[in-house]
């Protein structure tokens, strides 16, 4: 884990924290994600499995609060700013089965996505920093790496790992196709608190 010091959080390299959450929380998230009802997930508001083949379920508030409390300190150290939850927005568990993963994209919310969300019932997941928590270990699926285009990185970390990166157009990333198994992650977006330094 790197400490970005005075580096602008928007240009910081991704944070990769193995064992980013504890085993109890990981088990509780897995239990919820494996039993909750899931729906197909769109990309830019359109259901297109040639671009993205996944389904999702929203994580309830108490589990999200526990997740945030565990990832908050490492994010603040890495990015050098205070972060906060976005109360009006739930975090989301994504399941990727065999087939297309998710094409290269950025996480800045677009007007197209907002417009489609008014009619399709899909959640708009906004925020300043994307936090990905792995509920599947690399022995549970093949393929499915989280990749970044610049600098080129492919990640298949252990269960319970956390990867966080700025949700900006500069951090283009995607999910390589799953060739076997099931890959489940939880996506949490957080807001930077007025660029203020961490506590």
Tab-separated table of C-alpha atoms in Angstrom:
chain	number	residue	atom	x	y	z
A	1	UNK	CA	0.000	0.000	0.000
A	2	UNK	CA	1.426	3.349	-1.026
A	3	UNK	CA	0.944	6.624	0.781
A	4	UNK	CA	0.283	9.300	-1.836
A	5	UNK	CA	1.288	12.103	0.532
A	6	UNK	CA	0.661	15.409	-1.211
A	7	UNK	CA	-0.262	13.805	-4.553
A	8	UNK	CA	-3.680	14.802	-5.867
A	9	UNK	CA	-6.118	11.952	-5.113
A	10	UNK	CA	-7.496	12.189	-8.666
A	11	UNK	CA	-4.190	11.030	-10.141
A	12	UNK	CA	-3.231	8.487	-7.471
A	13	UNK	CA	-2.479	4.915	-8.489
A	14	UNK	CA	-5.021	2.295	-7.435
A	15	UNK	CA	-4.917	1.091	-3.844
A	16	UNK	CA	-4.566	-2.700	-3.604
A	17	UNK	CA	-5.096	-4.030	-0.062
A	18	UNK	CA	-5.035	-7.801	0.415
A	19	UNK	CA	-7.173	-8.790	3.410
A	20	UNK	CA	-8.815	-5.367	3.117
A	21	UNK	CA	-11.813	-6.535	5.137
A	22	UNK	CA	-12.001	-9.063	7.949
A	23	UNK	CA	-13.196	-12.647	7.492
A	24	UNK	CA	-16.459	-12.126	9.401
A	25	UNK	CA	-17.590	-9.242	7.191
A	26	UNK	CA	-16.488	-11.116	4.078
A	27	UNK	CA	-18.596	-14.131	5.129
A	28	UNK	CA	-21.625	-11.932	5.852
A	29	UNK	CA	-21.340	-10.196	2.468
A	30	UNK	CA	-20.969	-13.541	0.676
A	31	UNK	CA	-24.010	-14.927	2.500
A	32	UNK	CA	-26.115	-11.919	1.522
A	33	UNK	CA	-24.917	-11.776	-2.095
A	34	UNK	CA	-25.493	-15.505	-2.609
A	35	UNK	CA	-29.078	-15.499	-1.283
A	36	UNK	CA	-30.456	-12.111	-2.412
A	37	UNK	CA	-32.432	-11.653	-5.616
A	38	UNK	CA	-30.303	-10.363	-8.508
A	39	UNK	CA	-31.243	-8.456	-11.667
A	40	UNK	CA	-29.385	-7.986	-14.972
A	41	UNK	CA	-27.069	-4.949	-14.923
A	42	UNK	CA	-26.885	-2.410	-17.712
A	43	UNK	CA	-23.964	-0.430	-19.123
A	44	UNK	CA	-24.735	3.249	-19.710
A	45	UNK	CA	-28.368	2.382	-19.052
A	46	UNK	CA	-28.636	-0.260	-21.792
A	47	UNK	CA	-28.796	-4.017	-21.250
A	48	UNK	CA	-26.164	-5.335	-23.677
A	49	UNK	CA	-24.426	-8.595	-22.769
A	50	UNK	CA	-21.831	-8.047	-25.508
A	51	UNK	CA	-20.567	-5.102	-23.426
A	52	UNK	CA	-21.258	-6.332	-19.921
A	53	UNK	CA	-22.592	-9.651	-18.689
A	54	UNK	CA	-23.379	-9.428	-14.997
A	55	UNK	CA	-26.201	-9.179	-12.521
A	56	UNK	CA	-26.479	-7.178	-9.323
A	57	UNK	CA	-28.145	-6.754	-5.978
A	58	UNK	CA	-28.009	-3.780	-3.635
A	59	UNK	CA	-26.320	-4.302	-0.263
A	60	UNK	CA	-28.372	-3.198	2.772
A	61	UNK	CA	-27.274	-0.232	4.896
A	62	UNK	CA	-25.904	-2.073	7.949
A	63	UNK	CA	-23.559	-4.216	5.828
A	64	UNK	CA	-22.481	-1.171	3.822
A	65	UNK	CA	-21.724	0.733	7.040
A	66	UNK	CA	-19.509	-2.123	8.243
A	67	UNK	CA	-17.732	-2.235	4.894
A	68	UNK	CA	-17.128	1.506	4.892
A	69	UNK	CA	-15.793	1.491	8.460
A	70	UNK	CA	-13.174	-1.103	7.500
A	71	UNK	CA	-12.027	0.460	4.206
A	72	UNK	CA	-12.154	4.115	5.298
A	73	UNK	CA	-8.770	4.249	7.121
A	74	UNK	CA	-6.758	2.577	4.354
A	75	UNK	CA	-8.353	4.787	1.697
A	76	UNK	CA	-7.667	7.946	3.666
A	77	UNK	CA	-4.038	6.944	4.134
A	78	UNK	CA	-3.575	6.014	0.476
A	79	UNK	CA	-5.367	8.955	-1.139
A	80	UNK	CA	-4.453	11.564	1.483
A	81	UNK	CA	-8.009	12.897	1.879
A	82	UNK	CA	-10.992	12.283	4.115
A	83	UNK	CA	-13.709	10.149	2.552
A	84	UNK	CA	-17.361	9.754	3.438
A	85	UNK	CA	-20.302	7.540	2.581
A	86	UNK	CA	-22.953	8.705	0.149
A	87	UNK	CA	-26.132	8.158	2.209
A	88	UNK	CA	-28.610	8.236	-0.677
A	89	UNK	CA	-26.773	5.464	-2.521
A	90	UNK	CA	-26.404	1.779	-1.643
A	91	UNK	CA	-23.393	-0.253	-2.599
A	92	UNK	CA	-23.911	-3.050	-5.090
A	93	UNK	CA	-22.788	-6.689	-5.378
A	94	UNK	CA	-21.985	-7.810	-8.940
A	95	UNK	CA	-21.861	-11.416	-10.143
A	96	UNK	CA	-20.056	-12.237	-13.374
A	97	UNK	CA	-20.561	-15.744	-14.786
A	98	UNK	CA	-18.994	-17.272	-17.866
A	99	UNK	CA	-18.858	-15.053	-20.938
A	100	UNK	CA	-18.196	-11.378	-21.539
A	101	UNK	CA	-16.931	-9.503	-18.488
A	102	UNK	CA	-17.144	-5.719	-18.751
A	103	UNK	CA	-15.639	-3.636	-21.543
A	104	UNK	CA	-13.138	-0.869	-20.782
A	105	UNK	CA	-14.908	2.136	-19.270
A	106	UNK	CA	-14.534	4.897	-16.676
A	107	UNK	CA	-16.672	5.388	-13.570
A	108	UNK	CA	-17.628	9.043	-14.005
A	109	UNK	CA	-21.421	9.174	-14.168
A	110	UNK	CA	-22.645	10.394	-17.557
A	111	UNK	CA	-25.808	12.265	-18.544
A	112	UNK	CA	-26.779	9.276	-20.723
A	113	UNK	CA	-26.655	6.981	-17.694
A	114	UNK	CA	-28.728	9.397	-15.583
A	115	UNK	CA	-31.341	9.765	-18.336
A	116	UNK	CA	-31.733	6.013	-18.839
A	117	UNK	CA	-31.949	5.432	-15.079
A	118	UNK	CA	-35.117	7.538	-14.938
A	119	UNK	CA	-36.981	4.834	-16.838
A	120	UNK	CA	-35.098	1.539	-16.400
A	121	UNK	CA	-34.994	1.306	-12.591
A	122	UNK	CA	-31.231	0.730	-12.544
A	123	UNK	CA	-29.180	2.381	-9.794
A	124	UNK	CA	-26.807	5.194	-10.730
A	125	UNK	CA	-23.645	4.605	-8.714
A	126	UNK	CA	-21.781	7.906	-8.457
A	127	UNK	CA	-19.007	9.215	-6.247
A	128	UNK	CA	-15.349	10.247	-6.265
A	129	UNK	CA	-13.575	6.951	-5.499
A	130	UNK	CA	-14.589	3.424	-6.494
A	131	UNK	CA	-13.970	0.668	-3.947
A	132	UNK	CA	-14.059	-2.954	-5.159
A	133	UNK	CA	-14.155	-5.739	-2.552
A	134	UNK	CA	-13.541	-9.321	-3.698
A	135	UNK	CA	-15.961	-11.946	-2.380
A	136	UNK	CA	-14.495	-14.589	-4.722
A	137	UNK	CA	-10.939	-15.860	-4.616
A	138	UNK	CA	-8.927	-16.589	-7.774
A	139	UNK	CA	-9.478	-20.331	-7.296
A	140	UNK	CA	-13.257	-19.848	-7.745
A	141	UNK	CA	-13.190	-18.519	-11.325
A	142	UNK	CA	-10.936	-18.328	-14.364
A	143	UNK	CA	-10.289	-15.153	-16.338
A	144	UNK	CA	-12.167	-12.222	-14.823
A	145	UNK	CA	-9.203	-9.982	-13.979
A	146	UNK	CA	-9.898	-6.355	-13.137
A	147	UNK	CA	-7.727	-4.542	-15.676
A	148	UNK	CA	-6.560	-0.954	-15.972
A	149	UNK	CA	-5.429	0.466	-19.308
A	150	UNK	CA	-2.867	3.015	-18.101
A	151	UNK	CA	-0.635	1.895	-16.608
A	152	UNK	CA	-1.566	-1.634	-17.714
A	153	UNK	CA	-2.460	-3.767	-14.685
A	154	UNK	CA	-4.408	-7.040	-14.317
A	155	UNK	CA	-5.641	-7.975	-10.818
A	156	UNK	CA	-7.074	-11.256	-9.484
A	157	UNK	CA	-6.583	-10.747	-5.745
A	158	UNK	CA	-7.573	-13.050	-2.880
A	159	UNK	CA	-11.035	-13.103	-1.333
A	160	UNK	CA	-11.439	-10.169	1.075
A	161	UNK	CA	-9.093	-7.907	-0.905
A	162	UNK	CA	-9.970	-4.281	-1.605
A	163	UNK	CA	-8.985	-2.264	-4.680
A	164	UNK	CA	-9.830	1.452	-4.736
A	165	UNK	CA	-9.254	4.037	-7.475
A	166	UNK	CA	-10.517	7.475	-8.519
A	167	UNK	CA	-13.836	7.336	-10.380
A	168	UNK	CA	-12.531	9.607	-13.126
A	169	UNK	CA	-12.111	9.431	-16.896
A	170	UNK	CA	-8.366	8.951	-16.357
A	171	UNK	CA	-8.863	5.532	-14.729
A	172	UNK	CA	-10.182	3.416	-17.591
A	173	UNK	CA	-10.704	-0.176	-16.482
A	174	UNK	CA	-12.808	-3.262	-17.114
A	175	UNK	CA	-13.290	-6.943	-16.332
A	176	UNK	CA	-11.698	-9.626	-18.522
A	177	UNK	CA	-14.110	-12.340	-19.722
A	178	UNK	CA	-14.887	-15.071	-17.216
A	179	UNK	CA	-13.976	-18.424	-18.733
A	180	UNK	CA	-15.165	-20.595	-15.831
A	181	UNK	CA	-16.783	-20.180	-12.433
A	182	UNK	CA	-18.422	-17.166	-10.824
A	183	UNK	CA	-16.777	-13.891	-9.781
A	184	UNK	CA	-18.549	-11.800	-7.128
A	185	UNK	CA	-17.448	-8.353	-5.970
A	186	UNK	CA	-19.026	-5.513	-4.020
A	187	UNK	CA	-18.753	-1.987	-5.399
A	188	UNK	CA	-18.888	0.952	-2.988
A	189	UNK	CA	-18.433	4.544	-4.107
A	190	UNK	CA	-17.332	7.183	-1.629
A	191	UNK	CA	-17.128	10.963	-1.731
A	192	UNK	CA	-14.039	13.015	-0.987
A	193	UNK	CA	-14.864	15.418	1.836
A	194	UNK	CA	-13.998	18.770	0.246
A	195	UNK	CA	-10.442	17.603	-0.460
A	196	UNK	CA	-9.710	17.837	3.236
A	197	UNK	CA	-6.768	15.934	4.756
A	198	UNK	CA	-7.487	12.667	6.571
A	199	UNK	CA	-8.081	12.638	10.338
